[in-house]
Tab-separated table of C-alpha atoms and ligand atoms in Angstrom:
chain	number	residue	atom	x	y	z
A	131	UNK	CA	-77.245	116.769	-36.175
A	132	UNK	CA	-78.262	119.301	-33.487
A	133	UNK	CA	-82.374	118.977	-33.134
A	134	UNK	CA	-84.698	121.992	-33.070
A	135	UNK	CA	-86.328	122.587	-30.501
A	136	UNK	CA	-90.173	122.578	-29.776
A	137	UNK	CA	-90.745	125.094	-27.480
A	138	UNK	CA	-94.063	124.377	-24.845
A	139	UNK	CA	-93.699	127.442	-22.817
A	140	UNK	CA	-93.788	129.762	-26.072
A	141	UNK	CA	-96.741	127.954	-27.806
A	142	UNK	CA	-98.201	127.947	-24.673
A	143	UNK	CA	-97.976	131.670	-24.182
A	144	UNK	CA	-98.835	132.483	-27.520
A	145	UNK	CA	-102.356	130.088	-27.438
A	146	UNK	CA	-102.887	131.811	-23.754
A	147	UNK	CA	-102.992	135.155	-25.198
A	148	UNK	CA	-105.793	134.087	-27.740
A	149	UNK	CA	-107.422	132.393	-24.841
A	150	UNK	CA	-107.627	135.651	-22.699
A	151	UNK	CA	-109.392	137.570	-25.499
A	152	UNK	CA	-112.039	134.735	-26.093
A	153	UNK	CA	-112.659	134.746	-22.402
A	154	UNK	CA	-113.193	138.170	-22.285
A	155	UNK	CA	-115.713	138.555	-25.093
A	156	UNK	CA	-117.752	135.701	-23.346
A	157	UNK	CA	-117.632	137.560	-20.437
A	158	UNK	CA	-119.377	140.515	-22.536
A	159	UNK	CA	-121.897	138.367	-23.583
A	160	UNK	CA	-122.448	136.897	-19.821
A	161	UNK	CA	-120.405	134.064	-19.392
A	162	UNK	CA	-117.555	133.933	-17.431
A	163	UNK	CA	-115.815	130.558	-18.291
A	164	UNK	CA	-115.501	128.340	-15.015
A	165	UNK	CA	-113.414	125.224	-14.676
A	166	UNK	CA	-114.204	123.078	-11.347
A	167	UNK	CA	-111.416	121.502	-9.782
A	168	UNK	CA	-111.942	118.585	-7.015
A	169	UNK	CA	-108.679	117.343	-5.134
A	170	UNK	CA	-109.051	114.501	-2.701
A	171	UNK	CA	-106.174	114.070	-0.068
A	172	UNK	CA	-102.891	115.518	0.520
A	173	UNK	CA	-100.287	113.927	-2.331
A	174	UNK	CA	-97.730	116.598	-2.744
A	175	UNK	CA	-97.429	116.473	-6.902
A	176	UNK	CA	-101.323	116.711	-6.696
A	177	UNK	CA	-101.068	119.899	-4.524
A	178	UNK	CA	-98.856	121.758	-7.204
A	179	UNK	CA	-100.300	120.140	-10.246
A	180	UNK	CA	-104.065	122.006	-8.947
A	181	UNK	CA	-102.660	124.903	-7.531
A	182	UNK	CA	-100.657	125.201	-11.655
A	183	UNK	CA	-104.120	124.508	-13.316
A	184	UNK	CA	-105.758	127.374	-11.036
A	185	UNK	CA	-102.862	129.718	-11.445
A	186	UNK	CA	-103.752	129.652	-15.455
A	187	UNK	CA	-107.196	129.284	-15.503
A	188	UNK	CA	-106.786	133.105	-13.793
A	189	UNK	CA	-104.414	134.605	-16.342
A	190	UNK	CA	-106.634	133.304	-18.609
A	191	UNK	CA	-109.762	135.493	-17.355
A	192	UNK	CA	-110.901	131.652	-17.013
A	193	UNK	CA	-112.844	131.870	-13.353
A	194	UNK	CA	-112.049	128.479	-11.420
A	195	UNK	CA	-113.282	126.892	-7.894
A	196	UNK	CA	-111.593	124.430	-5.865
A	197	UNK	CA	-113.184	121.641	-3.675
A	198	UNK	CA	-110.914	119.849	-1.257
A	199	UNK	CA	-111.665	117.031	0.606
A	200	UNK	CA	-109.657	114.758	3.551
A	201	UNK	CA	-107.826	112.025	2.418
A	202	UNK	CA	-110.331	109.505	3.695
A	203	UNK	CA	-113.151	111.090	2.318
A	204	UNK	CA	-116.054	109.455	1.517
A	205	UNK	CA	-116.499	108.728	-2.250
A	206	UNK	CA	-120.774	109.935	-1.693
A	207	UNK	CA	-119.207	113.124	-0.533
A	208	UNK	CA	-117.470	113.984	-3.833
A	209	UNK	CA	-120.090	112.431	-5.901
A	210	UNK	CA	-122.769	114.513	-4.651
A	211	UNK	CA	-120.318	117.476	-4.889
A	212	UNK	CA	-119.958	116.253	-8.696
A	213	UNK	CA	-123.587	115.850	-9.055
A	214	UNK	CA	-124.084	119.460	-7.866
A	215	UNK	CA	-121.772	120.651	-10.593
A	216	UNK	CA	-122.706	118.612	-13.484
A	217	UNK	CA	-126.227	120.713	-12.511
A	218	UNK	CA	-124.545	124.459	-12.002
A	219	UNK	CA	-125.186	126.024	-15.356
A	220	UNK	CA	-122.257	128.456	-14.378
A	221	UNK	CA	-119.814	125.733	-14.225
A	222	UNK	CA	-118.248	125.060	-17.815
A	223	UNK	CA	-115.889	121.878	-17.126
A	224	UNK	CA	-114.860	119.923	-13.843
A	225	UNK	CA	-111.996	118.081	-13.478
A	226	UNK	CA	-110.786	115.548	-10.286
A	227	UNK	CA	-107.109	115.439	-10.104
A	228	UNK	CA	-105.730	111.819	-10.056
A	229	UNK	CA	-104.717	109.789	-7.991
A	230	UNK	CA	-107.775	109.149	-5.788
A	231	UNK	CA	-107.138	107.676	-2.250
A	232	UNK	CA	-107.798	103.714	-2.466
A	233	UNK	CA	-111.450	103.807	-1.016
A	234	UNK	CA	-112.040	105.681	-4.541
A	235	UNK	CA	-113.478	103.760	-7.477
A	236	UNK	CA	-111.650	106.337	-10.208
A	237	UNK	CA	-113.627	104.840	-13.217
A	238	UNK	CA	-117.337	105.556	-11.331
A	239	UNK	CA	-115.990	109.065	-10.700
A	240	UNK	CA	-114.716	110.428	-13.556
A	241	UNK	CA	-117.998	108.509	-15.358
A	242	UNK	CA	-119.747	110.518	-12.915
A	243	UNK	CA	-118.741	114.084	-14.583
A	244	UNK	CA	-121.482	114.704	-17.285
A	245	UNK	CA	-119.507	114.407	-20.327
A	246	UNK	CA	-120.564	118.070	-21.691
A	247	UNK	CA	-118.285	119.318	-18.731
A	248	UNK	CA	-115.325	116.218	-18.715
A	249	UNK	CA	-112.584	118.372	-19.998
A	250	UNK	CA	-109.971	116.080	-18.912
A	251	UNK	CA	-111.525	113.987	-21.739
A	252	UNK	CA	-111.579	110.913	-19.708
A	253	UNK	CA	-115.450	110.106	-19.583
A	254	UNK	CA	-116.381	106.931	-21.940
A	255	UNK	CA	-118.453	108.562	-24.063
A	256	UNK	CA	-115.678	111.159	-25.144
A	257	UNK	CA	-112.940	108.265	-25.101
A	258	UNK	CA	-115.813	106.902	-27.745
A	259	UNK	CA	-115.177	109.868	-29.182
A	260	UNK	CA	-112.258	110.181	-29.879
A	261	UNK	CA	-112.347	106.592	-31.136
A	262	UNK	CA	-114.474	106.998	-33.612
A	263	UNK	CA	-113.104	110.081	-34.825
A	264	UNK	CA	-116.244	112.660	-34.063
A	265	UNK	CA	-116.260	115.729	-31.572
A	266	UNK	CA	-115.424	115.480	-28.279
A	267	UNK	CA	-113.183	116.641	-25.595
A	268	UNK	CA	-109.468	114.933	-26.466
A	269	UNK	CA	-107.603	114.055	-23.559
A	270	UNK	CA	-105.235	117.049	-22.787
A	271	UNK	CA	-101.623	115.884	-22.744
A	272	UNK	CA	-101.806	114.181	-26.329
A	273	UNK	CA	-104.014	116.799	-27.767
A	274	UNK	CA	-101.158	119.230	-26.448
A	275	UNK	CA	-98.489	116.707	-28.035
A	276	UNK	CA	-100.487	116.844	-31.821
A	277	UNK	CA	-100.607	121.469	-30.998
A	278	UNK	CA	-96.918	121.099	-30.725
A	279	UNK	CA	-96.341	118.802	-33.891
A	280	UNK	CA	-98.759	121.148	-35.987
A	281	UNK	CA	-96.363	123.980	-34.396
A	282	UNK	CA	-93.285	122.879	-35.888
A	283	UNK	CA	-95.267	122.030	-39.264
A	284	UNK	CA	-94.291	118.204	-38.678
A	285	UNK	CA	-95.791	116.361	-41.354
A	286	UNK	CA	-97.953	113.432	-39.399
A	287	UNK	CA	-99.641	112.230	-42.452
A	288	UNK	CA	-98.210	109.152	-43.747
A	289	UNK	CA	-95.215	109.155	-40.847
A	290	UNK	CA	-94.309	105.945	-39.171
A	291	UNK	CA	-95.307	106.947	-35.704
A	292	UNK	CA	-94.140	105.378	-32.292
A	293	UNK	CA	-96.203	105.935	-29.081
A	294	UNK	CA	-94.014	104.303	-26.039
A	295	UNK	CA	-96.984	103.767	-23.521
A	296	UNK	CA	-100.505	102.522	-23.690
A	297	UNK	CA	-102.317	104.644	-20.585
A	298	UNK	CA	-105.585	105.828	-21.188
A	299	UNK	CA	-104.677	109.493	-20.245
A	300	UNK	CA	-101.859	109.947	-22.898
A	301	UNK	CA	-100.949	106.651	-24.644
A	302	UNK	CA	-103.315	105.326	-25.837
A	303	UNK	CA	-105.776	108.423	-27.326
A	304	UNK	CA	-102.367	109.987	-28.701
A	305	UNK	CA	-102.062	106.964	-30.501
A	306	UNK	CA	-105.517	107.463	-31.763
A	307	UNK	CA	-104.588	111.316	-32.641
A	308	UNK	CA	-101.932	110.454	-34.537
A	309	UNK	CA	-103.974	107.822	-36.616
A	310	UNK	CA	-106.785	110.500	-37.706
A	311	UNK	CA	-104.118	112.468	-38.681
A	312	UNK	CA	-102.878	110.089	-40.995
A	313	UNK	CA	-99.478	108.618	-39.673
A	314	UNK	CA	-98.773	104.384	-39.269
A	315	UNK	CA	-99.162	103.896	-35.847
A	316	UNK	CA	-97.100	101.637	-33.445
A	317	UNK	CA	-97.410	101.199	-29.972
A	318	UNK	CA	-95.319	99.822	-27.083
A	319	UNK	CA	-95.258	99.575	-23.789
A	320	UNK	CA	-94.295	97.050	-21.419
A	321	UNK	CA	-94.592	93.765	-22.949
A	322	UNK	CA	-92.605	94.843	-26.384
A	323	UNK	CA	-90.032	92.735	-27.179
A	324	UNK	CA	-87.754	95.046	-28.724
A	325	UNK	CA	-88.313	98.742	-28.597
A	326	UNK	CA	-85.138	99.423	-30.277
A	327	UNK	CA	-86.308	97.825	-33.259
A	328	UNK	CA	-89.752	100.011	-33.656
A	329	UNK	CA	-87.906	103.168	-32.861
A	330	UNK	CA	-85.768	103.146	-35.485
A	331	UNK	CA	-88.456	102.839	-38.549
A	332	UNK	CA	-89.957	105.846	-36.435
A	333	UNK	CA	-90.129	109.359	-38.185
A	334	UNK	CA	-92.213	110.760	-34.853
A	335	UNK	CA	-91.446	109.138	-31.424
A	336	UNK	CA	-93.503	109.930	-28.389
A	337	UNK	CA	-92.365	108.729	-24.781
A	338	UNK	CA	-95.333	108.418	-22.298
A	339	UNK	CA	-93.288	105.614	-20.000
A	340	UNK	CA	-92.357	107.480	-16.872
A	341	UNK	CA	-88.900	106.346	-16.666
A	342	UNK	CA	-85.722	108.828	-16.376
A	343	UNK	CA	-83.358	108.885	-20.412
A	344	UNK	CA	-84.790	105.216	-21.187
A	345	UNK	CA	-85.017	106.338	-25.043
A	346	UNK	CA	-81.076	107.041	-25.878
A	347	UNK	CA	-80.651	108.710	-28.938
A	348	UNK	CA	-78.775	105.170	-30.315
A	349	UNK	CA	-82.368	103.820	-30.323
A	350	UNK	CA	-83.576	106.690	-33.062
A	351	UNK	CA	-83.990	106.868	-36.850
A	352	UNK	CA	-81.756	109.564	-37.726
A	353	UNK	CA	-83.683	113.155	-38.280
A	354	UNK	CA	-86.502	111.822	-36.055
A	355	UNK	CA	-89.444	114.130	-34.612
A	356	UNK	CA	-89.128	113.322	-30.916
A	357	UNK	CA	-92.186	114.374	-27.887
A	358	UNK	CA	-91.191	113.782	-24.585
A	359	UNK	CA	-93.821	113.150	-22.255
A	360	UNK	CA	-92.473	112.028	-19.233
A	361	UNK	CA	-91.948	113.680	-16.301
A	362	UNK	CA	-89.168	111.965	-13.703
A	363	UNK	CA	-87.919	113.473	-10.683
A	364	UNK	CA	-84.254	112.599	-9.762
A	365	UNK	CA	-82.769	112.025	-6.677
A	366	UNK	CA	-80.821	115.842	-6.590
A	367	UNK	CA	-84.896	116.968	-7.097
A	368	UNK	CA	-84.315	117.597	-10.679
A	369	UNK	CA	-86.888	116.925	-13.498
A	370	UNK	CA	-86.420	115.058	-16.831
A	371	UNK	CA	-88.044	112.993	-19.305
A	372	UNK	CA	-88.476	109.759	-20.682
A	373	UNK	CA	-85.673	110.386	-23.385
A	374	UNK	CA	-82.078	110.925	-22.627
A	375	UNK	CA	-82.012	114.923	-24.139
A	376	UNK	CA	-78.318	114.447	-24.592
A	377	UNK	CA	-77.644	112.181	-26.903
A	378	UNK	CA	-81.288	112.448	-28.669
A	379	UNK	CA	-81.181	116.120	-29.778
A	380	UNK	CA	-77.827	114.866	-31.512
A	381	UNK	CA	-79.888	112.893	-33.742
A	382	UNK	CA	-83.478	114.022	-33.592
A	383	UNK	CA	-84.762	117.378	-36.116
A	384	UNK	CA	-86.816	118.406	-33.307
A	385	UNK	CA	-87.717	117.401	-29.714
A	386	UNK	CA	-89.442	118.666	-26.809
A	387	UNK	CA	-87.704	119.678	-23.343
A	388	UNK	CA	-88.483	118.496	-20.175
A	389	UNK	CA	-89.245	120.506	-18.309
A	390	UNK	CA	-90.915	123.117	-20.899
A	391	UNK	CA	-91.798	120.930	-23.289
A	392	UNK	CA	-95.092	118.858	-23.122
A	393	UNK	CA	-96.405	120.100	-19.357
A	394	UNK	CA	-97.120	123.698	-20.151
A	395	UNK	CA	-99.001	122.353	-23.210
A	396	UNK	CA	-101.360	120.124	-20.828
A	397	UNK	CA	-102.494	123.066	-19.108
A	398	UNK	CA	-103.105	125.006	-21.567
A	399	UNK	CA	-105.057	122.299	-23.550
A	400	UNK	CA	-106.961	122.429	-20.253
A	401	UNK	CA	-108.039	125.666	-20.566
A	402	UNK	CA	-109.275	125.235	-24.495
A	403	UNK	CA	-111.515	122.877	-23.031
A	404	UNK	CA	-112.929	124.576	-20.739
A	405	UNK	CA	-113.757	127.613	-23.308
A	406	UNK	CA	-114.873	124.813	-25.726
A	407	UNK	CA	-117.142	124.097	-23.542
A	408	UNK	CA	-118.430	127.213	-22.523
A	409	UNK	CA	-118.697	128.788	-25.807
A	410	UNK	CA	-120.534	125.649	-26.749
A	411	UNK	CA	-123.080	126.899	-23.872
A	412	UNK	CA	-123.204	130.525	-25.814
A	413	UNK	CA	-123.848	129.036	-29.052
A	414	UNK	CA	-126.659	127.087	-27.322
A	415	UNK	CA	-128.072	130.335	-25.930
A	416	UNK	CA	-127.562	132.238	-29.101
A	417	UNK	CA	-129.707	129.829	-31.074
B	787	NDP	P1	-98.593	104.951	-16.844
B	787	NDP	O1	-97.725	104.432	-15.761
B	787	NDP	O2	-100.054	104.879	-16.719
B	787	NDP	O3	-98.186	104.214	-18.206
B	787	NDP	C1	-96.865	103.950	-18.539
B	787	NDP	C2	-96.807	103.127	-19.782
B	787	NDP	O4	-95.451	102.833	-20.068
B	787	NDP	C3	-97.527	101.797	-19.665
B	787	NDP	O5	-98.341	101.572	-20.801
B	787	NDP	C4	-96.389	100.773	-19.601
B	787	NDP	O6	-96.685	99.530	-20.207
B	787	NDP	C5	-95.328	101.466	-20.405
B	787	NDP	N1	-93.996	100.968	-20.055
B	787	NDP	C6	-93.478	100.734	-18.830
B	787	NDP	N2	-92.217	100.268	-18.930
B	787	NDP	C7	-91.934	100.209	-20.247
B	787	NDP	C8	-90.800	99.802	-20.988
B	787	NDP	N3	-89.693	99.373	-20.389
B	787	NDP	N4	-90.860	99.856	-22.341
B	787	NDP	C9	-91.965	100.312	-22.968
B	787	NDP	N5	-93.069	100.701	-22.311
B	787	NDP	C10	-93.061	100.650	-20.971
B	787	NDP	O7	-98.095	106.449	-17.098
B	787	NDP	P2	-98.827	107.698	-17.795
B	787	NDP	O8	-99.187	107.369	-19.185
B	787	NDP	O9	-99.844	108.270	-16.894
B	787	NDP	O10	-97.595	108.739	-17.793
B	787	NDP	C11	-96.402	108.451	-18.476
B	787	NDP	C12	-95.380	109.528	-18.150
B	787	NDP	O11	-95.870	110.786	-18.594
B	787	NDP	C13	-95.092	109.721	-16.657
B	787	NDP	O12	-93.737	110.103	-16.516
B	787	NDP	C14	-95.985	110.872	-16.257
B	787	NDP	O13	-95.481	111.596	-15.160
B	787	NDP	C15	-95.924	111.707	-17.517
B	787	NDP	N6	-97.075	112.565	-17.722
B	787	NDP	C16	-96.791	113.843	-18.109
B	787	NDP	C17	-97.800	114.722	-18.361
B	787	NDP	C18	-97.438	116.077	-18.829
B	787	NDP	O14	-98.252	116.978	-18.743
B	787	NDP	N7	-96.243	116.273	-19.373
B	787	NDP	C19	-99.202	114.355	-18.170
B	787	NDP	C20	-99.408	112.956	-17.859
B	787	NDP	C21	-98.352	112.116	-17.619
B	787	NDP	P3	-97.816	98.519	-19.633
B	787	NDP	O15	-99.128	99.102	-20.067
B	787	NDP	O16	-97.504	97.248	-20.319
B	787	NDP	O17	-97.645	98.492	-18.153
């Protein structure tokens, strides 16, 4: 079997395109969609993933601002600069890129973020959410993993589902997605005593590990659904994912690249947020 693939870069295109014409009749009506964007210190992957996320908030007509701080910033500094935001009516969603430097208590700052504006999705009372199944902002890697699924027209209701990885940004709340939608969900991570095993009963893998090929297409249920999260750079600079492409698109029906698979889709979840958000603030106005 040769797998299908699930293309991020279209989908993403194609849900950008809608997102340029909803940001421009907002605009009409006076609001020009903002997305905040706070990056502490100097960590090269950091650097690109903001400078990505401002890149497409402007194609999207999606107005952005970026804060920078010093590496050994102090954590007041970017609080009050939160606390300033969370106030600015004109500001729709804020977002601090992760990692923080180690004087940073991440938990107090992303609780910090009010959670009408926490369109990373990663404030408690939008994890609580998601949890219990009512509106919220959804984390954006796993909400982009369930827009690619939907895509392809994978049928997620009553799959066996495997998540591999139990983080709070994609693991675990895509294994909450995937259990509103309807499938059996299994998850594994570190402590699993055979992966192998679960994989194979699984009609939809997704890989959110961080290590290069680990999921070899000998692991998979023939015909499999497979979402590749992971993003590993190799030592000739190269990117892949958590699944060995190879030999898995021999037995999956459809799979995700890396790159061009999952990433595009986080960014562009990103930006749905942030017009969630501020069309939530027209509605408000309008009522
Ligand atoms: P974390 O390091 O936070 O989590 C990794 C998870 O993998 C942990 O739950 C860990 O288990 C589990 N794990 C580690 N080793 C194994 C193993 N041998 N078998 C099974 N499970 C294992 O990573 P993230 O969730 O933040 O990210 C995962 C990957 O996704 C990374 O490559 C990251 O770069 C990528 N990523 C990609 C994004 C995108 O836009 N495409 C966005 C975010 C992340 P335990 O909990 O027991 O330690």
């Amino acid at each position: 079997m040769s797998a299908r693939i699930i293309d991020g870069n279209a989908l993403a295109a194609q849900m950008r395109t809608d997102f340029t014409t909803r940001a421009a009749a907002m605009a009409q009506q006076g609001i020009t969609p903002c997305l905040a964007v706070i990056l502490v210190g100097s960590d090269p992957a950091s650097q690109v993933y903001v400078r990505n996320k401002i890149a497409a908030c402007e194609k999207s007509g999606i107005k952005s601002l970026k804060f920078e701080y010093p590496q050994d910033a102090n954590p007041a500094d970017v609080l009050g600069k939160i606390a300033e935001l969370n106030a600015d009516q004109s500001v729709h969603g804020i977002l601090v890129q992760l990692p923080l430097p180690r004087q940073f208590d991440a938990d107090a700052v992303l609780e910090a973020i009010h959670a009408s504006k926490d369109v990373d999705g990663f404030h408690a009372e939008n994890v609580g959410a998601l949890a219990q199944g009512r509106p919220g902002f959804i984390p954006c890697t796993p909400n982009g993993c369930m827009e690619m699924l939907k895509s392809a027209g994978v049928q997620v209701k009553g799959a066996e589902a495997v998540v591999i990885g139990r983080s709070n940004i994609v693991g675990k709340p895509m294994a909450l997605l995937l259990l509103q939608a309807g499938a059996t969900v299994t998850v594994c991570h570190s402590q699993t005593r055979d992966l192998a095993e679960h994989l194979r009963r699984a009609d939809i893998v997704v890989a959110a590990v961080g290590k290069p090929r680990m999921v070899t297409g000998d692991m998979l249920k023939p015909g499999a659904v497979v979402v590749d999260v992971g993003i590993n750079r190799l030592d000739d600079g190269k990117l892949c994912g958590d699944v060995d492409f190879a030999s898995a698109s021999e037995v999956a029906s459809l799979i995700t690249p890396v790159p061009g698979g999952v990433g595009p889709m986080t960014i562009t979840m990103l930006l749905a947020n942030t017009l969630q958000s501020a069309e939530r603030q027209l509605k408000a106005r309008q009522a």
